[in-house]
Amino acid sequence: MTTTAIIGTGNIGAALARVFARNRVEAMLANTRGPDSFTDLSAEVGPMVQATTIDEARKADVLFLAIPFLAVEPFGASQSRWNGKIIVDVTNASAAHAPNEPGVRLDEVLAGRLSTEIVTDAFPGAAVVKAFNQLPASVVSRQLSADEGKIVIFISSNSESASKELARLTEMLGYSPVELGRIDEGGRLIEVGNPLTLRLFTERTMF
């Protein structure tokens, strides 16, 4: 059985936790401060989403990185290899997502690279998938009516099998997944500031 963990309990981490709970999909939830730091959220989403420690969450098969972009490399460095893991890059490399690092120039950090390429380097041995980053947390957690359709979640990965696995999980969460292919191709479209970010697409049955 595939296990899933959400790393981070900020806006997007909490939104994802609520979606998992609403759709009765089991997951773990953790942050660097420990389970006692998000007891209200735990009470809201439990028992489908279990509060746990970072050490336990790292053991999951699929890890959603719902953390600031600049926290990705330190977290990746917390173990030497991530073999067999699927890392879902939910981060966005923008000044708005680096509030605690006012002196950091993200353009210098990126140095012309896609942010997900840096995430990939931070998790040696893992298959990295870019997804769930193109919409605000309040939209990610929105529940549409049957008439409104399903929210489209764009997915990009250099691993076809990891992309397919995340698409399957995305469907379980009530979304409509659209696979964009490789990170350096279709994945560019969901990098912050590019054409598919901050645009809400829905899928509705026409016939």
Short mmCIF file of C-alpha atoms in Angstrom, two decimals:
data_model
loop_
_atom_site.label_atom_id
_atom_site.label_comp_id
_atom_site.label_asym_id
_atom_site.label_seq_id
_atom_site.Cartn_x
_atom_site.Cartn_y
_atom_site.Cartn_z
CA MET A 1 0.00 0.00 0.00
CA THR A 2 1.37 3.40 -0.99
CA THR A 3 1.81 5.80 1.92
CA THR A 4 1.63 9.58 1.60
CA ALA A 5 2.87 12.46 3.74
CA ILE A 6 2.30 16.19 3.57
CA ILE A 7 5.35 18.13 4.73
CA GLY A 8 4.32 21.56 5.97
CA THR A 9 1.27 22.92 7.77
CA GLY A 10 1.07 26.41 6.30
CA ASN A 11 -1.69 27.53 3.92
CA ILE A 12 -1.07 24.97 1.17
CA GLY A 13 -0.20 22.12 3.55
CA ALA A 14 -3.39 22.72 5.53
CA ALA A 15 -5.42 22.95 2.30
CA LEU A 16 -4.06 19.62 1.09
CA ALA A 17 -4.72 18.02 4.48
CA ARG A 18 -8.36 19.13 4.30
CA VAL A 19 -8.72 17.73 0.78
CA PHE A 20 -7.25 14.36 1.81
CA ALA A 21 -9.58 14.21 4.82
CA ARG A 22 -12.66 15.25 2.82
CA ASN A 23 -12.05 12.51 0.27
CA ARG A 24 -11.14 9.93 2.91
CA VAL A 25 -7.63 9.37 1.56
CA GLU A 26 -5.13 8.52 4.27
CA ALA A 27 -2.03 10.66 4.74
CA MET A 28 0.46 11.77 7.34
CA LEU A 29 1.01 15.43 8.21
CA ALA A 30 4.20 16.87 9.67
CA ASN A 31 6.24 20.02 10.10
CA THR A 32 9.62 20.85 11.62
CA ARG A 33 8.05 22.07 14.88
CA GLY A 34 6.31 18.81 15.72
CA PRO A 35 2.69 17.63 16.04
CA ASP A 36 1.98 19.80 19.08
CA SER A 37 2.30 22.90 16.88
CA PHE A 38 -0.79 22.13 14.77
CA THR A 39 -3.26 20.50 17.13
CA ASP A 40 -6.22 22.54 15.83
CA LEU A 41 -5.56 21.42 12.26
CA SER A 42 -5.11 17.82 13.42
CA ALA A 43 -8.47 17.91 15.17
CA GLU A 44 -10.08 19.30 12.03
CA VAL A 45 -8.73 16.70 9.60
CA GLY A 46 -8.32 13.59 11.75
CA PRO A 47 -8.41 10.61 11.74
CA MET A 48 -7.72 10.22 7.98
CA VAL A 49 -4.75 12.61 8.17
CA GLN A 50 -2.50 11.62 11.04
CA ALA A 51 -0.21 14.14 12.72
CA THR A 52 3.29 12.77 13.01
CA THR A 53 6.96 13.73 13.23
CA ILE A 54 9.19 14.70 10.34
CA ASP A 55 11.21 11.52 10.90
CA GLU A 56 8.12 9.36 10.48
CA ALA A 57 6.81 11.39 7.53
CA ARG A 58 10.09 10.90 5.66
CA LYS A 59 9.33 7.16 5.52
CA ALA A 60 6.28 7.70 3.27
CA ASP A 61 6.35 6.63 -0.37
CA VAL A 62 4.95 9.94 -1.63
CA LEU A 63 5.90 13.25 0.01
CA PHE A 64 4.16 16.54 -0.78
CA LEU A 65 6.56 19.44 -0.22
CA ALA A 66 4.19 22.12 1.08
CA ILE A 67 7.07 24.23 2.38
CA PRO A 68 8.81 27.45 1.27
CA PHE A 69 11.09 26.98 -1.72
CA LEU A 70 14.16 28.01 0.26
CA ALA A 71 13.43 25.26 2.81
CA VAL A 72 13.60 22.54 0.17
CA GLU A 73 17.36 22.05 0.03
CA PRO A 74 17.80 21.81 3.83
CA PHE A 75 15.00 19.25 4.00
CA GLY A 76 16.48 17.28 1.10
CA ALA A 77 19.83 17.26 2.88
CA SER A 78 18.25 15.62 5.94
CA GLN A 79 19.09 12.24 4.41
CA SER A 80 21.63 11.24 1.80
CA ARG A 81 19.38 9.29 -0.59
CA TRP A 82 15.66 9.30 -1.36
CA ASN A 83 15.58 6.14 -3.48
CA GLY A 84 12.11 4.93 -4.42
CA LYS A 85 10.33 8.06 -3.18
CA ILE A 86 8.01 10.31 -5.17
CA ILE A 87 8.57 13.93 -4.19
CA VAL A 88 5.71 16.25 -5.13
CA ASP A 89 7.07 19.75 -5.60
CA VAL A 90 4.29 22.09 -4.49
CA THR A 91 6.69 25.02 -4.05
CA ASN A 92 6.95 28.27 -5.97
CA ALA A 93 10.19 30.22 -6.26
CA SER A 94 8.97 33.78 -5.83
CA ALA A 95 9.71 36.59 -3.42
CA ALA A 96 6.29 36.09 -1.87
CA HIS A 97 7.33 32.58 -0.88
CA ALA A 98 10.55 33.68 0.83
CA PRO A 99 9.22 36.03 3.55
CA ASN A 100 11.90 35.12 6.07
CA GLU A 101 14.80 35.66 3.68
CA PRO A 102 14.57 39.35 2.70
CA GLY A 103 18.18 39.52 1.53
CA VAL A 104 17.91 36.55 -0.82
CA ARG A 105 17.64 37.19 -4.55
CA LEU A 106 15.75 34.24 -5.98
CA ASP A 107 16.98 34.98 -9.49
CA GLU A 108 20.50 34.40 -8.20
CA VAL A 109 19.44 31.20 -6.44
CA LEU A 110 17.81 29.89 -9.62
CA ALA A 111 20.66 31.07 -11.89
CA GLY A 112 18.52 30.48 -14.97
CA ARG A 113 17.32 27.03 -13.91
CA LEU A 114 13.77 25.88 -13.33
CA SER A 115 12.96 25.69 -9.63
CA THR A 116 11.94 22.04 -9.94
CA GLU A 117 15.35 21.19 -11.38
CA ILE A 118 16.84 22.47 -8.12
CA VAL A 119 14.31 20.44 -6.14
CA THR A 120 15.29 17.36 -8.14
CA ASP A 121 18.95 17.85 -7.26
CA ALA A 122 18.00 18.16 -3.58
CA PHE A 123 16.44 14.67 -3.52
CA PRO A 124 18.90 12.23 -5.08
CA GLY A 125 17.30 8.94 -6.07
CA ALA A 126 13.73 10.26 -5.95
CA ALA A 127 11.27 10.86 -8.77
CA VAL A 128 10.18 14.49 -8.56
CA VAL A 129 6.75 15.60 -9.76
CA LYS A 130 5.68 19.24 -10.10
CA ALA A 131 2.01 19.66 -9.15
CA PHE A 132 -0.50 21.51 -6.96
CA ASN A 133 1.51 24.72 -7.16
CA GLN A 134 -0.36 26.59 -9.86
CA LEU A 135 -3.36 27.62 -7.74
CA PRO A 136 -3.73 29.47 -4.41
CA ALA A 137 -4.36 27.29 -1.36
CA SER A 138 -7.91 28.61 -1.05
CA VAL A 139 -8.68 27.33 -4.55
CA VAL A 140 -6.91 24.00 -4.09
CA SER A 141 -9.20 23.26 -1.13
CA ARG A 142 -12.36 24.50 -2.85
CA GLN A 143 -15.11 21.91 -3.29
CA LEU A 144 -17.00 22.40 -6.54
CA SER A 145 -20.53 21.25 -7.21
CA ALA A 146 -21.21 18.54 -9.79
CA ASP A 147 -22.40 21.22 -12.21
CA GLU A 148 -19.19 23.21 -11.79
CA GLY A 149 -17.04 20.18 -12.62
CA LYS A 150 -13.61 19.23 -11.29
CA ILE A 151 -10.61 21.46 -10.74
CA VAL A 152 -7.77 20.67 -13.15
CA ILE A 153 -4.39 19.93 -11.57
CA PHE A 154 -1.41 20.06 -13.91
CA ILE A 155 1.31 17.46 -13.39
CA SER A 156 4.84 17.39 -14.76
CA SER A 157 7.67 14.91 -14.21
CA ASN A 158 10.66 13.40 -15.95
CA SER A 159 9.40 10.04 -14.66
CA GLU A 160 6.38 8.77 -16.55
CA SER A 161 5.56 6.21 -13.85
CA ALA A 162 5.69 8.84 -11.09
CA SER A 163 3.48 11.15 -13.14
CA LYS A 164 0.94 8.35 -13.62
CA GLU A 165 1.00 7.49 -9.91
CA LEU A 166 0.38 11.09 -8.91
CA ALA A 167 -2.38 11.41 -11.51
CA ARG A 168 -4.06 8.39 -9.91
CA LEU A 169 -3.81 9.95 -6.46
CA THR A 170 -5.04 13.30 -7.81
CA GLU A 171 -8.17 11.63 -9.16
CA MET A 172 -8.78 10.03 -5.76
CA LEU A 173 -8.71 13.52 -4.28
CA GLY A 174 -11.50 14.65 -6.60
CA TYR A 175 -9.49 16.59 -9.16
CA SER A 176 -8.99 16.18 -12.89
CA PRO A 177 -5.27 15.58 -13.54
CA VAL A 178 -3.63 16.76 -16.76
CA GLU A 179 -0.12 15.44 -17.40
CA LEU A 180 2.18 17.93 -19.13
CA GLY A 181 5.18 15.67 -19.71
CA ARG A 182 8.76 16.50 -18.81
CA ILE A 183 9.68 19.25 -16.37
CA ASP A 184 11.88 21.06 -18.90
CA GLU A 185 9.08 21.02 -21.46
CA GLY A 186 5.45 21.13 -20.29
CA GLY A 187 6.57 21.70 -16.72
CA ARG A 188 7.79 25.17 -17.65
CA LEU A 189 4.18 26.22 -18.05
CA ILE A 190 3.48 25.78 -14.33
CA GLU A 191 6.60 27.52 -13.06
CA VAL A 192 5.57 30.66 -11.17
CA GLY A 193 4.80 33.52 -13.54
CA ASN A 194 4.30 31.29 -16.56
CA PRO A 195 1.07 30.78 -18.57
CA LEU A 196 -0.72 28.09 -16.53
CA THR A 197 -0.17 29.55 -13.06
CA LEU A 198 -2.97 31.35 -11.22
CA ARG A 199 -5.51 30.22 -13.80
CA LEU A 200 -8.39 28.01 -12.75
CA PHE A 201 -9.38 25.36 -15.27
CA THR A 202 -12.24 22.96 -14.69
CA GLU A 203 -13.34 19.80 -16.43
CA ARG A 204 -17.05 19.23 -16.98
CA THR A 205 -18.83 16.35 -18.64
CA MET A 206 -20.33 17.70 -21.84
CA PHE A 207 -22.37 14.69 -22.91
#
